[in-house]
Amino acid sequence: MVRRVRSLGLAGLKGYEVSVECDLSGGLPAFDLVGLPDAAVKEARERVRAAIKNQGYKFPVSRITLNLAPAGTKKSGTLYDLPILLGILGASEGLQLEPDAAFFGELSLEGLLRPVSGVLPMALAARRLGIKKLYLPAGNAAEATLAEGLCVYPVQSVGQLMAHLTGREPIEPAPPFVPGDSRSGELDFADVLGQENVKRAMEVAAAGGHNMLLIGPPGSGKSMLARRLPSILPDMTREESLEVTEIHSVLGLVSPEHPLITTRPFRSPHHTISPTGLAGGGAIPKPGELSLAHRGVLFLDELPEFDTTALEVLRQPLESGEVTIARTSGTASYPSDVMLVCAMNPCKCGWYGHPSGRCRCSREAVARYHSKISGPLLDRIDLIIDVPPVEYQDLAQRTPGEPSSAIRARVNAARAVQTRRYDGTGVRDNAHMGPAMLREYCRLDEGCDELMRRAFDRLRLTARSYDRILKVARTIADLEGSGQIAVQHIAEAIQYRTYDLNG
């Protein structure tokens, strides 16, 4: 007799249904597991055998054949332990399961359930598949409730689940998770003394979703400013929170206490990171730092120290907002809509152009240092900001700077304008405008056109740089509540591309 247990699997960020089919037959005792299982799935045989015995049930002495359908899709992970156990008990002891219920979870040898990764995308898939009830480890229950529309049962052990399924002691469904205050404990721009020009540039970047590069000597506050950027970004919508949580869930980075990520991610990988660590990959494709920063900030400190190959993998995802990883085991796509914020010293020693005169780098050495950053990557950066040393009078002042909440209010107002402007187009902010939108929303009068013409010739701008200046100017106009781009908006936008990276 064949017993089927509904379960779920994960391919990239896409959940899909897995049917665990169990057949008991005569012959020599054996335990065969088919359906393209990886090593972790195959090891379920020993975990299931021990869990059944340690929970007081009899392990069948017969030939056991288990198939994970669809058999042509590779299965990985430990989440199939529970449905495999239920398939065996269903076939051997006549256990009846509800047709609209699905099960997954890792088993300990004593029959306790341990949390698994990727619960949210699987729960969302279960809802799409018409599954009404989800039985899973108690540590994953809060995360699964985020899918809404599902009755989620938190299971502590096999014995508890069996008592529920046989009607002896029902399990109470998990209550929906209610997130708390997402802004508490954030770093604040009020702590930053001085650097008003850099704060203004970061406000512009946040208002339009623009990428930026900070260049300044050590101790000028580049990293401190970058780490406070999420505090002035708009609050995340529920849809954005679910997108970000799905990615982190796949890597097991979601905590049971706070399963929903409600603050914009800030990822700051070390400069020794590999291209795979940055963009994602592996034998079974997994998201990298670029996707973990989705809807947030990817901060690359000491930009020229990064491997050139790693930096070049950023180019296409920054344009498309998506990373596609192709492996023999399959292809996976992960979103990568990020604000790229980079920081670097002006030279190898860090003091080129400093008033103290402590830099001894030649112009050729400075040029070599800057040449590590390719032109195509620079073309994808909208604002290049000079971060000067902090003056003593700024450090000595006792009055705190403008708080993040005040800056965020202006950013929210500008983003609201953009939301209305691009409603129904799939574009959310000025940084992602296409060519047709540029022509429609970034029209220049005669004075603006003449200023852009001079800048194009003198700064040797590329077509992509020209477009990015227009987008930044549109954002500056939005911050001022202006429907038309004016000369002062163009002038400020050009100012953000005048840093000399030729040494």
Short mmCIF file of C-alpha atoms in Angstrom, two decimals:
data_model
loop_
_atom_site.label_atom_id
_atom_site.label_comp_id
_atom_site.label_asym_id
_atom_site.label_seq_id
_atom_site.Cartn_x
_atom_site.Cartn_y
_atom_site.Cartn_z
CA MET A 1 0.00 0.00 0.00
CA VAL A 2 1.32 3.43 -0.97
CA ARG A 3 0.87 6.39 1.35
CA ARG A 4 1.42 9.96 0.18
CA VAL A 5 2.37 12.90 2.36
CA ARG A 6 2.31 16.45 1.02
CA SER A 7 5.43 18.49 1.64
CA LEU A 8 7.24 21.42 0.08
CA GLY A 9 10.59 22.11 -1.53
CA LEU A 10 12.60 25.15 -2.50
CA ALA A 11 14.30 26.06 -5.78
CA GLY A 12 15.97 29.44 -5.40
CA LEU A 13 13.19 31.62 -3.95
CA LYS A 14 10.42 29.53 -5.49
CA GLY A 15 8.60 27.04 -3.33
CA TYR A 16 7.01 23.98 -4.94
CA GLU A 17 5.06 20.93 -3.78
CA VAL A 18 6.86 17.67 -3.04
CA SER A 19 4.88 14.47 -2.67
CA VAL A 20 6.55 11.94 -0.37
CA GLU A 21 5.37 8.48 -1.47
CA CYS A 22 6.02 5.48 0.78
CA ASP A 23 5.56 1.83 -0.17
CA LEU A 24 6.01 -1.16 2.15
CA SER A 25 6.48 -4.55 0.49
CA GLY A 26 7.70 -8.05 1.29
CA GLY A 27 11.26 -9.23 0.90
CA LEU A 28 14.48 -8.58 2.73
CA PRO A 29 14.41 -5.47 4.93
CA ALA A 30 15.68 -2.42 3.04
CA PHE A 31 15.21 1.34 3.04
CA ASP A 32 15.48 2.86 -0.44
CA LEU A 33 15.13 6.61 -0.97
CA VAL A 34 14.73 7.85 -4.56
CA GLY A 35 13.78 11.10 -6.29
CA LEU A 36 17.20 12.79 -6.67
CA PRO A 37 17.95 13.24 -2.94
CA ASP A 38 21.22 14.87 -1.89
CA ALA A 39 23.40 13.59 0.96
CA ALA A 40 21.39 15.42 3.64
CA VAL A 41 18.14 13.90 2.39
CA LYS A 42 19.64 10.41 2.21
CA GLU A 43 20.80 10.69 5.82
CA ALA A 44 17.15 11.12 6.81
CA ARG A 45 16.91 7.31 6.82
CA GLU A 46 18.94 7.08 10.02
CA ARG A 47 17.30 10.07 11.71
CA VAL A 48 13.82 8.76 10.92
CA ARG A 49 14.62 5.22 12.05
CA ALA A 50 15.95 6.46 15.43
CA ALA A 51 13.11 8.97 15.90
CA ILE A 52 10.43 6.32 15.32
CA LYS A 53 11.98 3.93 17.83
CA ASN A 54 12.71 6.60 20.45
CA GLN A 55 9.13 7.90 20.28
CA GLY A 56 7.82 4.43 21.16
CA TYR A 57 6.70 3.29 17.71
CA LYS A 58 7.69 0.13 15.88
CA PHE A 59 9.88 0.53 12.83
CA PRO A 60 8.51 -1.79 10.09
CA VAL A 61 10.67 -4.79 9.22
CA SER A 62 10.03 -4.85 5.49
CA ARG A 63 11.23 -3.38 2.24
CA ILE A 64 10.61 0.39 2.38
CA THR A 65 10.67 2.42 -0.83
CA LEU A 66 10.33 6.19 -0.57
CA ASN A 67 9.98 8.44 -3.59
CA LEU A 68 10.20 12.23 -3.52
CA ALA A 69 8.12 13.50 -6.43
CA PRO A 70 8.66 15.22 -8.79
CA ALA A 71 11.48 12.71 -9.15
CA GLY A 72 13.34 14.78 -11.74
CA THR A 73 13.97 17.73 -9.39
CA LYS A 74 16.93 17.55 -7.06
CA LYS A 75 15.97 17.63 -3.36
CA SER A 76 18.26 19.06 -0.72
CA GLY A 77 18.23 19.80 2.99
CA THR A 78 16.77 18.14 6.07
CA LEU A 79 13.18 19.37 5.81
CA TYR A 80 11.89 16.03 4.45
CA ASP A 81 12.57 14.13 7.70
CA LEU A 82 9.06 14.67 9.06
CA PRO A 83 7.07 13.74 5.91
CA ILE A 84 9.25 10.65 5.45
CA LEU A 85 8.48 9.57 9.01
CA LEU A 86 4.76 10.18 8.51
CA GLY A 87 4.82 8.24 5.23
CA ILE A 88 6.33 5.22 6.99
CA LEU A 89 3.90 5.39 9.94
CA GLY A 90 1.01 5.94 7.57
CA ALA A 91 1.87 2.85 5.56
CA SER A 92 2.68 0.65 8.57
CA GLU A 93 0.14 1.82 11.17
CA GLY A 94 -2.68 3.18 9.04
CA LEU A 95 -2.21 6.80 10.09
CA GLN A 96 -4.66 9.06 8.25
CA LEU A 97 -3.57 12.53 7.11
CA GLU A 98 -5.69 15.48 6.00
CA PRO A 99 -5.53 16.05 2.22
CA ASP A 100 -5.14 19.83 2.59
CA ALA A 101 -2.20 19.60 5.04
CA ALA A 102 1.54 19.72 4.35
CA PHE A 103 4.42 18.75 6.61
CA PHE A 104 8.14 19.49 6.83
CA GLY A 105 10.86 19.67 9.47
CA GLU A 106 14.16 18.19 10.60
CA LEU A 107 14.15 15.42 13.21
CA SER A 108 16.52 14.82 16.07
CA LEU A 109 17.33 11.22 16.99
CA GLU A 110 14.92 11.41 19.92
CA GLY A 111 12.08 12.67 17.73
CA LEU A 112 12.15 16.41 18.42
CA LEU A 113 11.65 18.84 15.54
CA ARG A 114 14.37 21.31 14.66
CA PRO A 115 13.87 24.49 12.60
CA VAL A 116 14.79 24.56 8.90
CA SER A 117 15.64 27.32 6.43
CA GLY A 118 13.48 28.81 3.69
CA VAL A 119 10.16 28.60 5.56
CA LEU A 120 8.59 31.84 4.31
CA PRO A 121 8.93 31.14 0.55
CA MET A 122 7.60 27.61 1.14
CA ALA A 123 4.67 28.92 3.18
CA LEU A 124 3.81 31.41 0.42
CA ALA A 125 3.97 28.54 -2.09
CA ALA A 126 1.69 26.43 0.12
CA ARG A 127 -0.91 29.19 0.06
CA ARG A 128 -0.73 29.37 -3.73
CA LEU A 129 -1.09 25.56 -3.97
CA GLY A 130 -4.29 25.55 -1.95
CA ILE A 131 -2.77 23.99 1.16
CA LYS A 132 -4.74 25.08 4.22
CA LYS A 133 -2.75 23.57 7.09
CA LEU A 134 0.98 23.60 7.66
CA TYR A 135 2.72 21.43 10.27
CA LEU A 136 6.30 22.46 10.94
CA PRO A 137 8.85 22.93 13.75
CA ALA A 138 7.71 25.30 16.48
CA GLY A 139 10.77 27.48 15.90
CA ASN A 140 9.53 28.23 12.35
CA ALA A 141 5.88 28.84 13.18
CA ALA A 142 6.02 32.64 13.57
CA GLU A 143 7.77 32.99 10.22
CA ALA A 144 5.20 30.78 8.45
CA THR A 145 2.30 32.91 9.75
CA LEU A 146 3.63 35.80 7.67
CA ALA A 147 2.19 34.07 4.59
CA GLU A 148 -1.33 34.70 5.95
CA GLY A 149 -4.29 32.50 5.02
CA LEU A 150 -2.67 29.36 6.47
CA CYS A 151 -3.41 27.49 9.68
CA VAL A 152 0.09 26.98 11.08
CA TYR A 153 0.64 24.27 13.67
CA PRO A 154 3.86 24.54 15.73
CA VAL A 155 5.14 21.01 16.43
CA GLN A 156 7.62 20.24 19.21
CA SER A 157 7.97 16.48 18.74
CA VAL A 158 6.72 13.47 16.83
CA GLY A 159 4.74 12.34 19.87
CA GLN A 160 2.92 15.67 20.09
CA LEU A 161 2.09 15.55 16.38
CA MET A 162 0.80 11.98 16.59
CA ALA A 163 -1.40 12.93 19.56
CA HIS A 164 -2.85 15.76 17.47
CA LEU A 165 -3.41 13.67 14.34
CA THR A 166 -5.16 10.92 16.29
CA GLY A 167 -7.35 13.44 18.10
CA ARG A 168 -6.01 12.77 21.59
CA GLU A 169 -4.47 16.21 22.25
CA PRO A 170 -4.95 18.94 19.62
CA ILE A 171 -2.20 21.47 18.91
CA GLU A 172 -3.23 25.12 19.06
CA PRO A 173 -2.50 27.01 15.80
CA ALA A 174 0.19 29.68 16.01
CA PRO A 175 -1.10 33.26 16.30
CA PRO A 176 -0.14 35.74 13.54
CA PHE A 177 3.16 37.50 14.13
CA VAL A 178 2.86 41.21 14.97
CA PRO A 179 6.04 43.23 14.31
CA GLY A 180 7.21 45.84 16.80
CA ASP A 181 8.86 49.23 16.34
CA SER A 182 11.23 48.89 13.39
CA ARG A 183 13.13 52.16 13.95
CA SER A 184 14.17 51.70 17.59
CA GLY A 185 17.93 51.49 18.12
CA GLU A 186 18.86 52.86 14.68
CA LEU A 187 21.98 54.97 14.20
CA ASP A 188 21.10 58.64 13.79
CA PHE A 189 22.50 61.50 11.70
CA ALA A 190 22.20 63.70 14.81
CA ASP A 191 25.47 62.07 15.96
CA VAL A 192 27.36 63.35 12.90
CA LEU A 193 29.16 66.64 13.49
CA GLY A 194 29.92 68.76 10.45
CA GLN A 195 30.03 67.26 6.90
CA GLU A 196 26.90 69.16 5.87
CA ASN A 197 27.70 68.78 2.17
CA VAL A 198 27.95 65.00 2.51
CA LYS A 199 24.69 64.84 4.49
CA ARG A 200 23.00 66.80 1.72
CA ALA A 201 24.35 64.39 -0.91
CA MET A 202 23.13 61.41 1.10
CA GLU A 203 19.69 63.00 1.40
CA VAL A 204 19.58 63.37 -2.39
CA ALA A 205 20.75 59.77 -2.84
CA ALA A 206 18.12 58.46 -0.42
CA ALA A 207 15.36 60.52 -2.01
CA GLY A 208 16.01 59.12 -5.48
CA GLY A 209 17.54 55.70 -4.76
CA HIS A 210 20.88 56.74 -6.29
CA ASN A 211 24.23 54.95 -5.99
CA MET A 212 27.08 56.99 -4.52
CA LEU A 213 30.83 56.98 -3.94
CA LEU A 214 32.45 58.72 -0.95
CA ILE A 215 36.11 59.75 -1.30
CA GLY A 216 38.06 61.13 1.64
CA PRO A 217 41.01 60.59 3.99
CA PRO A 218 40.92 58.19 6.96
CA GLY A 219 38.85 59.50 9.86
CA SER A 220 36.70 61.82 7.77
CA GLY A 221 33.56 59.84 8.65
CA LYS A 222 32.81 57.94 5.44
CA SER A 223 31.85 54.68 7.14
CA MET A 224 29.98 56.45 9.94
CA LEU A 225 27.87 58.36 7.44
CA ALA A 226 27.20 55.31 5.28
CA ARG A 227 26.02 53.25 8.26
CA ARG A 228 23.43 55.92 9.05
CA LEU A 229 22.01 55.99 5.53
CA PRO A 230 19.27 53.38 6.25
CA SER A 231 17.92 55.67 8.98
CA ILE A 232 16.81 58.23 6.36
CA LEU A 233 15.45 55.74 3.83
CA PRO A 234 11.64 55.40 3.64
CA ASP A 235 9.91 52.86 5.85
CA MET A 236 9.57 49.46 4.21
CA THR A 237 6.18 48.40 2.91
CA ARG A 238 4.91 44.96 3.91
CA GLU A 239 5.58 43.71 0.38
CA GLU A 240 9.20 44.86 0.60
CA SER A 241 9.59 43.30 4.05
CA LEU A 242 8.36 39.95 2.74
CA GLU A 243 10.75 40.12 -0.24
CA VAL A 244 13.73 40.78 2.01
CA THR A 245 12.67 38.18 4.58
CA GLU A 246 12.37 35.50 1.90
CA ILE A 247 15.99 36.01 0.87
CA HIS A 248 17.29 35.92 4.42
CA SER A 249 15.09 32.93 5.21
CA VAL A 250 16.73 30.85 2.48
CA LEU A 251 20.07 31.27 4.27
CA GLY A 252 18.62 30.70 7.73
CA LEU A 253 19.23 34.30 8.82
CA VAL A 254 15.74 34.88 10.26
CA SER A 255 15.31 34.58 14.02
CA PRO A 256 12.23 32.96 15.62
CA GLU A 257 11.75 36.06 17.82
CA HIS A 258 11.84 38.53 14.90
CA PRO A 259 10.89 36.58 11.77
CA LEU A 260 9.90 39.63 9.69
CA ILE A 261 12.64 42.02 8.59
CA THR A 262 11.16 45.51 8.82
CA THR A 263 14.30 47.66 8.58
CA ARG A 264 16.22 48.21 5.37
CA PRO A 265 19.22 45.88 5.16
CA PHE A 266 22.73 47.25 5.45
CA ARG A 267 25.38 44.84 4.21
CA SER A 268 29.08 45.66 4.42
CA PRO A 269 31.18 42.74 3.12
CA HIS A 270 34.96 42.69 3.66
CA HIS A 271 37.11 43.56 0.65
CA THR A 272 38.46 39.97 0.52
CA ILE A 273 35.02 38.64 -0.50
CA SER A 274 34.93 36.43 -3.60
CA PRO A 275 32.73 37.07 -6.66
CA THR A 276 30.53 34.15 -5.53
CA GLY A 277 30.16 35.60 -2.04
CA LEU A 278 29.18 38.96 -3.51
CA ALA A 279 26.81 37.90 -6.29
CA GLY A 280 25.80 34.44 -5.04
CA GLY A 281 26.40 30.93 -6.30
CA GLY A 282 27.64 27.58 -5.06
CA ALA A 283 26.83 24.02 -6.13
CA ILE A 284 23.26 24.67 -4.99
CA PRO A 285 22.75 28.35 -5.95
CA LYS A 286 22.42 30.58 -2.91
CA PRO A 287 22.03 34.37 -2.68
CA GLY A 288 25.10 36.53 -2.04
CA GLU A 289 25.63 39.88 -0.34
CA LEU A 290 24.15 41.69 -3.31
CA SER A 291 20.80 39.97 -2.80
CA LEU A 292 20.96 40.12 1.00
CA ALA A 293 21.09 43.92 0.59
CA HIS A 294 17.92 43.91 -1.56
CA ARG A 295 15.76 47.00 -0.82
CA GLY A 296 18.58 48.34 1.32
CA VAL A 297 22.22 49.43 1.18
CA LEU A 298 25.25 47.52 -0.05
CA PHE A 299 28.30 49.30 1.39
CA LEU A 300 31.71 48.57 -0.10
CA ASP A 301 34.40 50.16 2.07
CA GLU A 302 37.95 50.48 0.69
CA LEU A 303 36.57 50.02 -2.83
CA PRO A 304 39.92 49.72 -4.70
CA GLU A 305 40.95 46.84 -2.41
CA PHE A 306 38.14 44.63 -3.72
CA ASP A 307 39.02 42.02 -6.33
CA THR A 308 38.42 43.43 -9.81
CA THR A 309 36.44 40.38 -10.87
CA ALA A 310 34.17 40.73 -7.84
CA LEU A 311 33.47 44.37 -8.67
CA GLU A 312 32.71 43.61 -12.31
CA VAL A 313 29.98 41.11 -11.37
CA LEU A 314 28.07 44.07 -9.91
CA ARG A 315 27.60 45.80 -13.24
CA GLN A 316 24.71 43.83 -14.73
CA PRO A 317 22.76 43.32 -11.46
CA LEU A 318 22.95 47.05 -10.69
CA GLU A 319 21.19 47.73 -13.98
CA SER A 320 18.63 44.90 -13.96
CA GLY A 321 18.00 44.58 -10.20
CA GLU A 322 18.35 40.80 -10.42
CA VAL A 323 21.09 38.17 -10.16
CA THR A 324 20.73 34.97 -12.18
CA ILE A 325 22.93 32.04 -11.16
CA ALA A 326 23.22 29.08 -13.53
CA ARG A 327 24.62 25.76 -12.27
CA THR A 328 24.37 22.15 -13.39
CA SER A 329 21.91 21.60 -10.52
CA GLY A 330 19.63 24.34 -11.83
CA THR A 331 19.18 28.06 -12.35
CA ALA A 332 18.10 30.47 -9.65
CA SER A 333 17.27 34.17 -9.80
CA TYR A 334 17.50 36.44 -6.78
CA PRO A 335 16.45 40.11 -6.61
CA SER A 336 19.22 42.66 -6.09
CA ASP A 337 17.59 46.09 -6.05
CA VAL A 338 20.14 47.89 -3.88
CA MET A 339 21.57 51.31 -3.21
CA LEU A 340 25.28 50.88 -3.80
CA VAL A 341 27.35 53.05 -1.48
CA CYS A 342 31.14 52.86 -1.87
CA ALA A 343 33.94 54.51 0.07
CA MET A 344 37.61 54.90 -0.74
CA ASN A 345 40.69 56.90 0.18
CA PRO A 346 42.02 59.40 -2.36
CA CYS A 347 45.26 57.39 -2.64
CA LYS A 348 46.93 54.27 -1.30
CA CYS A 349 48.17 55.96 1.88
CA GLY A 350 44.91 57.87 2.21
CA TRP A 351 46.25 61.43 2.53
CA TYR A 352 46.49 62.72 -1.04
CA GLY A 353 45.44 66.38 -1.10
CA HIS A 354 45.31 66.63 2.71
CA PRO A 355 46.36 70.06 4.06
CA SER A 356 48.94 68.42 6.35
CA GLY A 357 51.03 67.40 3.33
CA ARG A 358 51.69 63.95 4.81
CA CYS A 359 51.00 62.14 1.49
CA ARG A 360 54.09 61.07 -0.47
CA CYS A 361 52.25 59.32 -3.32
CA SER A 362 53.16 60.42 -6.84
CA ARG A 363 50.47 61.42 -9.31
CA GLU A 364 51.20 58.19 -11.19
CA ALA A 365 50.67 56.14 -8.02
CA VAL A 366 47.39 57.95 -7.36
CA ALA A 367 46.28 57.30 -10.94
CA ARG A 368 47.13 53.59 -10.60
CA TYR A 369 45.14 53.41 -7.38
CA HIS A 370 42.10 55.01 -9.01
CA SER A 371 42.43 52.83 -12.13
CA LYS A 372 41.40 49.78 -10.10
CA ILE A 373 37.83 51.04 -10.46
CA SER A 374 36.60 50.53 -14.00
CA GLY A 375 34.89 53.22 -15.99
CA PRO A 376 31.73 51.14 -16.56
CA LEU A 377 31.34 50.66 -12.80
CA LEU A 378 31.84 54.39 -12.17
CA ASP A 379 29.20 55.11 -14.79
CA ARG A 380 26.71 53.23 -12.61
CA ILE A 381 27.41 55.55 -9.67
CA ASP A 382 25.25 58.68 -9.65
CA LEU A 383 27.00 60.79 -7.01
CA ILE A 384 30.76 61.06 -6.37
CA ILE A 385 31.27 62.98 -3.14
CA ASP A 386 34.44 64.54 -1.71
CA VAL A 387 34.45 63.94 2.06
CA PRO A 388 36.88 66.47 3.58
CA PRO A 389 38.56 66.12 7.00
CA VAL A 390 36.35 67.20 9.90
CA GLU A 391 37.23 70.65 11.19
CA TYR A 392 38.03 71.21 14.87
CA GLN A 393 35.18 73.66 15.36
CA ASP A 394 32.75 70.98 14.14
CA LEU A 395 34.12 68.42 16.59
CA ALA A 396 34.05 70.89 19.47
CA GLN A 397 30.44 71.94 19.01
CA ARG A 398 27.94 70.62 21.53
CA THR A 399 24.79 71.06 19.46
CA PRO A 400 23.67 67.79 17.83
CA GLY A 401 23.15 67.71 14.10
CA GLU A 402 19.83 67.42 12.30
CA PRO A 403 18.17 64.13 13.30
CA SER A 404 17.48 61.36 10.83
CA SER A 405 13.73 61.71 11.39
CA ALA A 406 13.74 65.26 9.95
CA ILE A 407 15.78 64.23 6.92
CA ARG A 408 13.60 61.15 6.42
CA ALA A 409 10.48 63.33 6.36
CA ARG A 410 11.86 65.23 3.34
CA VAL A 411 12.93 61.97 1.71
CA ASN A 412 9.46 60.50 2.21
CA ALA A 413 7.87 63.58 0.65
CA ALA A 414 10.12 63.30 -2.42
CA ARG A 415 9.48 59.57 -2.71
CA ALA A 416 5.72 60.20 -2.53
CA VAL A 417 6.03 62.51 -5.54
CA GLN A 418 7.89 59.78 -7.44
CA THR A 419 5.35 57.13 -6.44
CA ARG A 420 2.54 59.21 -7.93
CA ARG A 421 4.60 60.04 -11.01
CA TYR A 422 5.48 56.45 -11.85
CA ASP A 423 2.25 54.80 -10.68
CA GLY A 424 1.53 51.68 -12.72
CA THR A 425 4.90 51.66 -14.53
CA GLY A 426 6.83 49.31 -12.22
CA VAL A 427 9.36 52.08 -11.49
CA ARG A 428 9.57 53.30 -7.90
CA ASP A 429 12.20 56.05 -7.89
CA ASN A 430 14.15 58.39 -10.14
CA ALA A 431 17.26 56.21 -10.22
CA HIS A 432 15.37 53.56 -12.21
CA MET A 433 13.85 55.81 -14.88
CA GLY A 434 14.07 54.48 -18.43
CA PRO A 435 14.94 56.51 -21.55
CA ALA A 436 11.32 57.34 -22.34
CA MET A 437 10.74 58.59 -18.80
CA LEU A 438 13.89 60.70 -18.95
CA ARG A 439 12.55 62.45 -22.03
CA GLU A 440 9.17 63.02 -20.42
CA TYR A 441 10.12 64.01 -16.86
CA CYS A 442 13.58 65.57 -17.31
CA ARG A 443 12.95 68.18 -19.99
CA LEU A 444 15.46 71.04 -19.91
CA ASP A 445 14.89 74.66 -20.77
CA GLU A 446 17.46 76.65 -22.73
CA GLY A 447 19.53 77.63 -19.69
CA CYS A 448 19.69 74.08 -18.34
CA ASP A 449 20.54 72.70 -21.76
CA GLU A 450 23.45 75.12 -22.18
CA LEU A 451 24.83 74.24 -18.73
CA MET A 452 24.62 70.53 -19.52
CA ARG A 453 26.33 71.06 -22.85
CA ARG A 454 29.32 72.78 -21.23
CA ALA A 455 29.55 70.12 -18.53
CA PHE A 456 29.41 67.32 -21.09
CA ASP A 457 32.37 68.74 -22.98
CA ARG A 458 34.54 69.82 -20.04
CA LEU A 459 34.00 66.73 -17.86
CA ARG A 460 34.19 64.27 -20.77
CA LEU A 461 30.93 62.69 -19.72
CA THR A 462 29.53 59.49 -21.24
CA ALA A 463 25.94 59.07 -22.32
CA ARG A 464 25.27 57.08 -19.14
CA SER A 465 26.78 59.87 -17.00
CA TYR A 466 24.57 62.41 -18.78
CA ASP A 467 21.48 60.36 -17.97
CA ARG A 468 22.50 60.01 -14.32
CA ILE A 469 22.99 63.76 -13.92
CA LEU A 470 19.46 64.26 -15.24
CA LYS A 471 18.08 61.70 -12.77
CA VAL A 472 19.86 63.35 -9.84
CA ALA A 473 18.64 66.78 -10.96
CA ARG A 474 15.09 65.40 -11.08
CA THR A 475 15.49 64.18 -7.48
CA ILE A 476 16.82 67.55 -6.30
CA ALA A 477 13.82 69.23 -7.92
CA ASP A 478 11.50 66.74 -6.16
CA LEU A 479 13.08 67.57 -2.79
CA GLU A 480 12.29 71.22 -3.42
CA GLY A 481 8.75 70.43 -4.60
CA SER A 482 9.48 71.75 -8.10
CA GLY A 483 7.75 70.24 -11.09
CA GLN A 484 10.36 71.57 -13.51
CA ILE A 485 14.13 71.04 -13.42
CA ALA A 486 15.87 74.40 -13.01
CA VAL A 487 19.46 75.57 -13.57
CA GLN A 488 20.33 75.30 -9.86
CA HIS A 489 19.17 71.68 -9.83
CA ILE A 490 21.39 70.84 -12.81
CA ALA A 491 24.31 72.71 -11.24
CA GLU A 492 24.07 70.75 -7.99
CA ALA A 493 23.75 67.45 -9.86
CA ILE A 494 26.86 68.25 -11.95
CA GLN A 495 28.74 69.11 -8.77
CA TYR A 496 28.29 65.50 -7.66
CA ARG A 497 30.35 64.29 -10.64
CA THR A 498 33.25 66.73 -10.69
CA TYR A 499 35.70 64.82 -8.46
CA ASP A 500 38.90 64.17 -10.41
CA LEU A 501 39.59 60.44 -10.42
CA ASN A 502 42.55 60.79 -12.75
CA GLY A 503 44.91 61.74 -9.91
#
